[in-house]
């Protein structure tokens, strides 16, 4: 957000921008930046902004476990892969995996997001996506293909 229009303060980012904490250009954002080196260091101002935002929102802060962070990052990728297959933009799940392994540095030993989903179990991926959708909105809405395969006890690898 470099646009200087007044926001509704709906997100922490909005509040930071209202405080002219717009990142490296202004020397402050989520972090404070050294004017010479641009090195980031934790900001007590931002910490207070976040605490005030949380208090105002009425939400209870919590520590998010590593596993949940992984699921919230990876499962939407899997879901988007399912959409690519539904839309016929990818022919096979392995095509998506090849792109991630060779194009984005996905760990080879994990085999790509679609293979990873098969290892975890599509029923588990689907259950978490539904849980996240209920608490964080439709950005986590499961793809119909994911729902179908999970309900049939199948894997992406079963697609022919």
mmCIF file of N, CA and C in Angstrom, residues 11-87:
data_model
loop_
_atom_site.group_PDB
_atom_site.id
_atom_site.type_symbol
_atom_site.label_atom_id
_atom_site.label_comp_id
_atom_site.label_asym_id
_atom_site.label_seq_id
_atom_site.Cartn_x
_atom_site.Cartn_y
_atom_site.Cartn_z
ATOM 1 N N UNK A 11 -7.423 -3.760 8.229
ATOM 2 C CA UNK A 11 -6.304 -4.687 8.373
ATOM 3 C C UNK A 11 -5.150 -3.973 9.071
ATOM 4 N N UNK A 12 -4.244 -4.770 9.588
ATOM 5 C CA UNK A 12 -3.048 -4.191 10.209
ATOM 6 C C UNK A 12 -2.286 -3.377 9.175
ATOM 7 N N UNK A 13 -2.220 -3.879 7.956
ATOM 8 C CA UNK A 13 -1.533 -3.140 6.896
ATOM 9 C C UNK A 13 -2.165 -1.768 6.682
ATOM 10 N N UNK A 14 -3.492 -1.704 6.705
ATOM 11 C CA UNK A 14 -4.181 -0.413 6.568
ATOM 12 C C UNK A 14 -3.746 0.557 7.660
ATOM 13 N N UNK A 15 -3.730 0.076 8.896
ATOM 14 C CA UNK A 15 -3.375 0.930 10.033
ATOM 15 C C UNK A 15 -1.925 1.386 9.920
ATOM 16 N N UNK A 16 -1.040 0.489 9.494
ATOM 17 C CA UNK A 16 0.365 0.871 9.305
ATOM 18 C C UNK A 16 0.486 1.961 8.243
ATOM 19 N N UNK A 17 -0.243 1.822 7.148
ATOM 20 C CA UNK A 17 -0.189 2.838 6.090
ATOM 21 C C UNK A 17 -0.743 4.173 6.575
ATOM 22 N N UNK A 18 -1.796 4.132 7.377
ATOM 23 C CA UNK A 18 -2.344 5.371 7.931
ATOM 24 C C UNK A 18 -1.323 6.074 8.820
ATOM 25 N N UNK A 19 -0.437 5.286 9.435
ATOM 26 C CA UNK A 19 0.621 5.851 10.284
ATOM 27 C C UNK A 19 1.862 6.176 9.455
ATOM 28 N N UNK A 20 1.719 6.162 8.117
ATOM 29 C CA UNK A 20 2.809 6.409 7.167
ATOM 30 C C UNK A 20 3.972 5.429 7.351
ATOM 31 N N UNK A 21 3.634 4.213 7.755
ATOM 32 C CA UNK A 21 4.614 3.135 7.859
ATOM 33 C C UNK A 21 4.406 2.265 6.621
ATOM 34 N N UNK A 22 4.998 2.698 5.508
ATOM 35 C CA UNK A 22 4.743 2.093 4.207
ATOM 36 C C UNK A 22 5.877 1.206 3.703
ATOM 37 N N UNK A 23 6.843 0.919 4.540
ATOM 38 C CA UNK A 23 7.917 0.015 4.139
ATOM 39 C C UNK A 23 9.248 0.719 3.997
ATOM 40 N N UNK A 24 10.130 0.118 3.228
ATOM 41 C CA UNK A 24 11.501 0.615 3.107
ATOM 42 C C UNK A 24 11.560 2.050 2.599
ATOM 43 N N UNK A 25 10.654 2.428 1.706
ATOM 44 C CA UNK A 25 10.680 3.795 1.155
ATOM 45 C C UNK A 25 10.536 4.855 2.238
ATOM 46 N N UNK A 26 9.733 4.557 3.249
ATOM 47 C CA UNK A 26 9.514 5.529 4.321
ATOM 48 C C UNK A 26 10.380 5.232 5.543
ATOM 49 N N UNK A 27 11.151 4.161 5.469
ATOM 50 C CA UNK A 27 12.029 3.793 6.580
ATOM 51 C C UNK A 27 11.326 3.035 7.688
ATOM 52 N N UNK A 28 10.041 2.769 7.497
ATOM 53 C CA UNK A 28 9.274 2.067 8.520
ATOM 54 C C UNK A 28 8.071 1.382 7.888
ATOM 55 N N UNK A 29 7.787 0.220 8.380
ATOM 56 C CA UNK A 29 6.627 -0.559 7.963
ATOM 57 C C UNK A 29 6.368 -1.554 9.072
ATOM 58 N N UNK A 30 6.321 -2.815 8.710
ATOM 59 C CA UNK A 30 6.258 -3.838 9.757
ATOM 60 C C UNK A 30 7.538 -3.777 10.587
ATOM 61 N N UNK A 31 8.609 -3.389 9.942
ATOM 62 C CA UNK A 31 9.910 -3.237 10.599
ATOM 63 C C UNK A 31 10.348 -1.783 10.495
ATOM 64 N N UNK A 32 11.363 -1.416 11.280
ATOM 65 C CA UNK A 32 12.066 -0.151 11.097
ATOM 66 C C UNK A 32 13.284 -0.463 10.240
ATOM 67 N N UNK A 33 13.598 0.418 9.288
ATOM 68 C CA UNK A 33 14.695 0.173 8.355
ATOM 69 C C UNK A 33 15.812 1.182 8.557
ATOM 70 N N UNK A 34 17.031 0.672 8.589
ATOM 71 C CA UNK A 34 18.203 1.534 8.697
ATOM 72 C C UNK A 34 18.284 2.372 7.429
ATOM 73 N N UNK A 35 18.430 3.699 7.537
ATOM 74 C CA UNK A 35 18.447 4.554 6.344
ATOM 75 C C UNK A 35 19.637 4.294 5.424
ATOM 76 N N UNK A 36 20.731 3.810 5.954
ATOM 77 C CA UNK A 36 21.928 3.543 5.138
ATOM 78 C C UNK A 36 21.877 2.167 4.481
ATOM 79 N N UNK A 37 21.607 1.149 5.284
ATOM 80 C CA UNK A 37 21.704 -0.234 4.791
ATOM 81 C C UNK A 37 20.361 -0.856 4.439
ATOM 82 N N UNK A 38 19.285 -0.215 4.849
ATOM 83 C CA UNK A 38 17.927 -0.740 4.693
ATOM 84 C C UNK A 38 17.707 -2.034 5.478
ATOM 85 N N UNK A 39 18.599 -2.318 6.403
ATOM 86 C CA UNK A 39 18.449 -3.510 7.235
ATOM 87 C C UNK A 39 17.200 -3.367 8.102
ATOM 88 N N UNK A 40 16.438 -4.439 8.175
ATOM 89 C CA UNK A 40 15.210 -4.433 8.965
ATOM 90 C C UNK A 40 15.503 -4.813 10.408
ATOM 91 N N UNK A 41 14.812 -4.121 11.308
ATOM 92 C CA UNK A 41 14.900 -4.498 12.723
ATOM 93 C C UNK A 41 13.498 -4.397 13.316
ATOM 94 N N UNK A 42 13.198 -5.234 14.303
ATOM 95 C CA UNK A 42 11.858 -5.199 14.901
ATOM 96 C C UNK A 42 11.495 -3.792 15.364
ATOM 97 N N UNK A 43 10.230 -3.450 15.194
ATOM 98 C CA UNK A 43 9.754 -2.107 15.518
ATOM 99 C C UNK A 43 8.820 -2.125 16.722
ATOM 100 N N UNK A 44 9.190 -1.421 17.784
ATOM 101 C CA UNK A 44 8.273 -1.317 18.925
ATOM 102 C C UNK A 44 6.989 -0.559 18.564
ATOM 103 N N UNK A 45 7.077 0.356 17.616
ATOM 104 C CA UNK A 45 5.887 1.102 17.173
ATOM 105 C C UNK A 45 4.907 0.141 16.504
ATOM 106 N N UNK A 46 5.418 -0.680 15.592
ATOM 107 C CA UNK A 46 4.562 -1.652 14.912
ATOM 108 C C UNK A 46 3.992 -2.654 15.906
ATOM 109 N N UNK A 47 4.812 -3.083 16.840
ATOM 110 C CA UNK A 47 4.333 -4.023 17.855
ATOM 111 C C UNK A 47 3.139 -3.434 18.606
ATOM 112 N N UNK A 48 3.210 -2.156 18.946
ATOM 113 C CA UNK A 48 2.100 -1.509 19.653
ATOM 114 C C UNK A 48 0.885 -1.361 18.745
ATOM 115 N N UNK A 49 1.110 -1.024 17.475
ATOM 116 C CA UNK A 49 0.000 -0.918 16.518
ATOM 117 C C UNK A 49 -0.732 -2.253 16.433
ATOM 118 N N UNK A 50 0.025 -3.343 16.361
ATOM 119 C CA UNK A 50 -0.583 -4.673 16.269
ATOM 120 C C UNK A 50 -1.359 -4.994 17.550
ATOM 121 N N UNK A 51 -0.768 -4.706 18.700
ATOM 122 C CA UNK A 51 -1.468 -4.961 19.973
ATOM 123 C C UNK A 51 -2.768 -4.167 20.043
ATOM 124 N N UNK A 52 -2.728 -2.896 19.655
ATOM 125 C CA UNK A 52 -3.931 -2.057 19.669
ATOM 126 C C UNK A 52 -4.981 -2.592 18.698
ATOM 127 N N UNK A 53 -4.535 -3.033 17.515
ATOM 128 C CA UNK A 53 -5.444 -3.574 16.507
ATOM 129 C C UNK A 53 -6.150 -4.819 17.044
ATOM 130 N N UNK A 54 -5.377 -5.702 17.660
ATOM 131 C CA UNK A 54 -5.944 -6.937 18.211
ATOM 132 C C UNK A 54 -6.955 -6.610 19.310
ATOM 133 N N UNK A 55 -6.610 -5.693 20.191
ATOM 134 C CA UNK A 55 -7.524 -5.299 21.270
ATOM 135 C C UNK A 55 -8.821 -4.745 20.689
ATOM 136 N N UNK A 56 -8.700 -3.867 19.701
ATOM 137 C CA UNK A 56 -9.867 -3.249 19.068
ATOM 138 C C UNK A 56 -10.736 -4.290 18.357
ATOM 139 N N UNK A 57 -10.099 -5.300 17.769
ATOM 140 C CA UNK A 57 -10.838 -6.318 17.020
ATOM 141 C C UNK A 57 -11.600 -7.272 17.931
ATOM 142 N N UNK A 58 -11.179 -7.341 19.199
ATOM 143 C CA UNK A 58 -11.839 -8.245 20.135
ATOM 144 C C UNK A 58 -11.426 -9.698 19.980
ATOM 145 N N UNK A 59 -10.428 -9.945 19.163
ATOM 146 C CA UNK A 59 -9.961 -11.316 18.951
ATOM 147 C C UNK A 59 -8.910 -11.672 19.994
ATOM 148 N N UNK A 60 -8.850 -12.946 20.279
ATOM 149 C CA UNK A 60 -7.841 -13.429 21.211
ATOM 150 C C UNK A 60 -6.619 -13.884 20.434
ATOM 151 N N UNK A 61 -5.482 -13.257 20.656
ATOM 152 C CA UNK A 61 -4.276 -13.692 19.950
ATOM 153 C C UNK A 61 -3.875 -15.091 20.403
ATOM 154 N N UNK A 62 -3.262 -15.822 19.497
ATOM 155 C CA UNK A 62 -2.786 -17.157 19.831
ATOM 156 C C UNK A 62 -1.513 -17.437 19.056
ATOM 157 N N UNK A 63 -0.749 -18.361 19.558
ATOM 158 C CA UNK A 63 0.433 -18.822 18.838
ATOM 159 C C UNK A 63 -0.035 -19.866 17.836
ATOM 160 N N UNK A 64 0.323 -19.677 16.583
ATOM 161 C CA UNK A 64 -0.086 -20.621 15.547
ATOM 162 C C UNK A 64 0.997 -21.688 15.423
ATOM 163 N N UNK A 65 0.628 -22.958 15.611
ATOM 164 C CA UNK A 65 1.614 -24.037 15.520
ATOM 165 C C UNK A 65 2.210 -24.152 14.113
ATOM 166 N N UNK A 66 3.443 -24.636 14.049
ATOM 167 C CA UNK A 66 4.132 -24.797 12.766
ATOM 168 C C UNK A 66 3.299 -25.600 11.771
ATOM 169 N N UNK A 67 2.662 -26.676 12.230
ATOM 170 C CA UNK A 67 1.875 -27.525 11.332
ATOM 171 C C UNK A 67 0.735 -26.741 10.697
ATOM 172 N N UNK A 68 0.071 -25.895 11.464
ATOM 173 C CA UNK A 68 -1.022 -25.099 10.913
ATOM 174 C C UNK A 68 -0.507 -24.078 9.903
ATOM 175 N N UNK A 69 0.643 -23.497 10.171
ATOM 176 C CA UNK A 69 1.233 -22.558 9.211
ATOM 177 C C UNK A 69 1.502 -23.281 7.899
ATOM 178 N N UNK A 70 2.076 -24.468 7.982
ATOM 179 C CA UNK A 70 2.346 -25.264 6.782
ATOM 180 C C UNK A 70 1.042 -25.544 6.040
ATOM 181 N N UNK A 71 0.019 -25.992 6.755
ATOM 182 C CA UNK A 71 -1.261 -26.317 6.122
ATOM 183 C C UNK A 71 -1.902 -25.084 5.487
ATOM 184 N N UNK A 72 -1.835 -23.949 6.142
ATOM 185 C CA UNK A 72 -2.452 -22.736 5.600
ATOM 186 C C UNK A 72 -1.709 -22.221 4.375
ATOM 187 N N UNK A 73 -0.453 -22.579 4.232
ATOM 188 C CA UNK A 73 0.327 -22.173 3.054
ATOM 189 C C UNK A 73 0.211 -23.189 1.919
ATOM 190 N N UNK A 74 0.310 -24.472 2.249
ATOM 191 C CA UNK A 74 0.394 -25.522 1.229
ATOM 192 C C UNK A 74 -0.975 -25.983 0.732
ATOM 193 N N UNK A 75 -1.942 -26.131 1.605
ATOM 194 C CA UNK A 75 -3.226 -26.678 1.179
ATOM 195 C C UNK A 75 -3.929 -25.809 0.140
ATOM 196 N N UNK A 76 -3.871 -24.478 0.224
ATOM 197 C CA UNK A 76 -4.443 -23.690 -0.873
ATOM 198 C C UNK A 76 -3.737 -23.933 -2.214
ATOM 199 N N UNK A 77 -2.430 -24.213 -2.186
ATOM 200 C CA UNK A 77 -1.725 -24.560 -3.435
ATOM 201 C C UNK A 77 -2.308 -25.836 -4.021
ATOM 202 N N UNK A 78 -2.537 -26.808 -3.156
ATOM 203 C CA UNK A 78 -3.125 -28.079 -3.587
ATOM 204 C C UNK A 78 -4.511 -27.824 -4.164
ATOM 205 N N UNK A 79 -5.283 -27.008 -3.489
ATOM 206 C CA UNK A 79 -6.628 -26.677 -3.939
ATOM 207 C C UNK A 79 -6.601 -25.991 -5.305
ATOM 208 N N UNK A 80 -5.665 -25.061 -5.491
ATOM 209 C CA UNK A 80 -5.536 -24.391 -6.795
ATOM 210 C C UNK A 80 -5.114 -25.385 -7.868
ATOM 211 N N UNK A 81 -4.263 -26.339 -7.502
ATOM 212 C CA UNK A 81 -3.890 -27.398 -8.441
ATOM 213 C C UNK A 81 -5.113 -28.194 -8.872
ATOM 214 N N UNK A 82 -6.001 -28.493 -7.927
ATOM 215 C CA UNK A 82 -7.238 -29.208 -8.257
ATOM 216 C C UNK A 82 -8.087 -28.390 -9.230
ATOM 217 N N UNK A 83 -8.126 -27.084 -9.039
ATOM 218 C CA UNK A 83 -8.874 -26.217 -9.955
ATOM 219 C C UNK A 83 -8.257 -26.233 -11.352
ATOM 220 N N UNK A 84 -6.925 -26.231 -11.421
ATOM 221 C CA UNK A 84 -6.255 -26.306 -12.729
ATOM 222 C C UNK A 84 -6.635 -27.583 -13.458
ATOM 223 N N UNK A 85 -6.739 -28.671 -12.722
ATOM 224 C CA UNK A 85 -7.136 -29.944 -13.327
ATOM 225 C C UNK A 85 -8.595 -29.895 -13.775
ATOM 226 N N UNK A 86 -9.474 -29.333 -12.961
ATOM 227 C CA UNK A 86 -10.895 -29.191 -13.320
ATOM 228 C C UNK A 86 -11.060 -28.363 -14.588
ATOM 229 N N UNK A 87 -10.280 -27.301 -14.681
ATOM 230 C CA UNK A 87 -10.384 -26.372 -15.812
ATOM 231 C C UNK A 87 -9.617 -26.855 -17.037
#
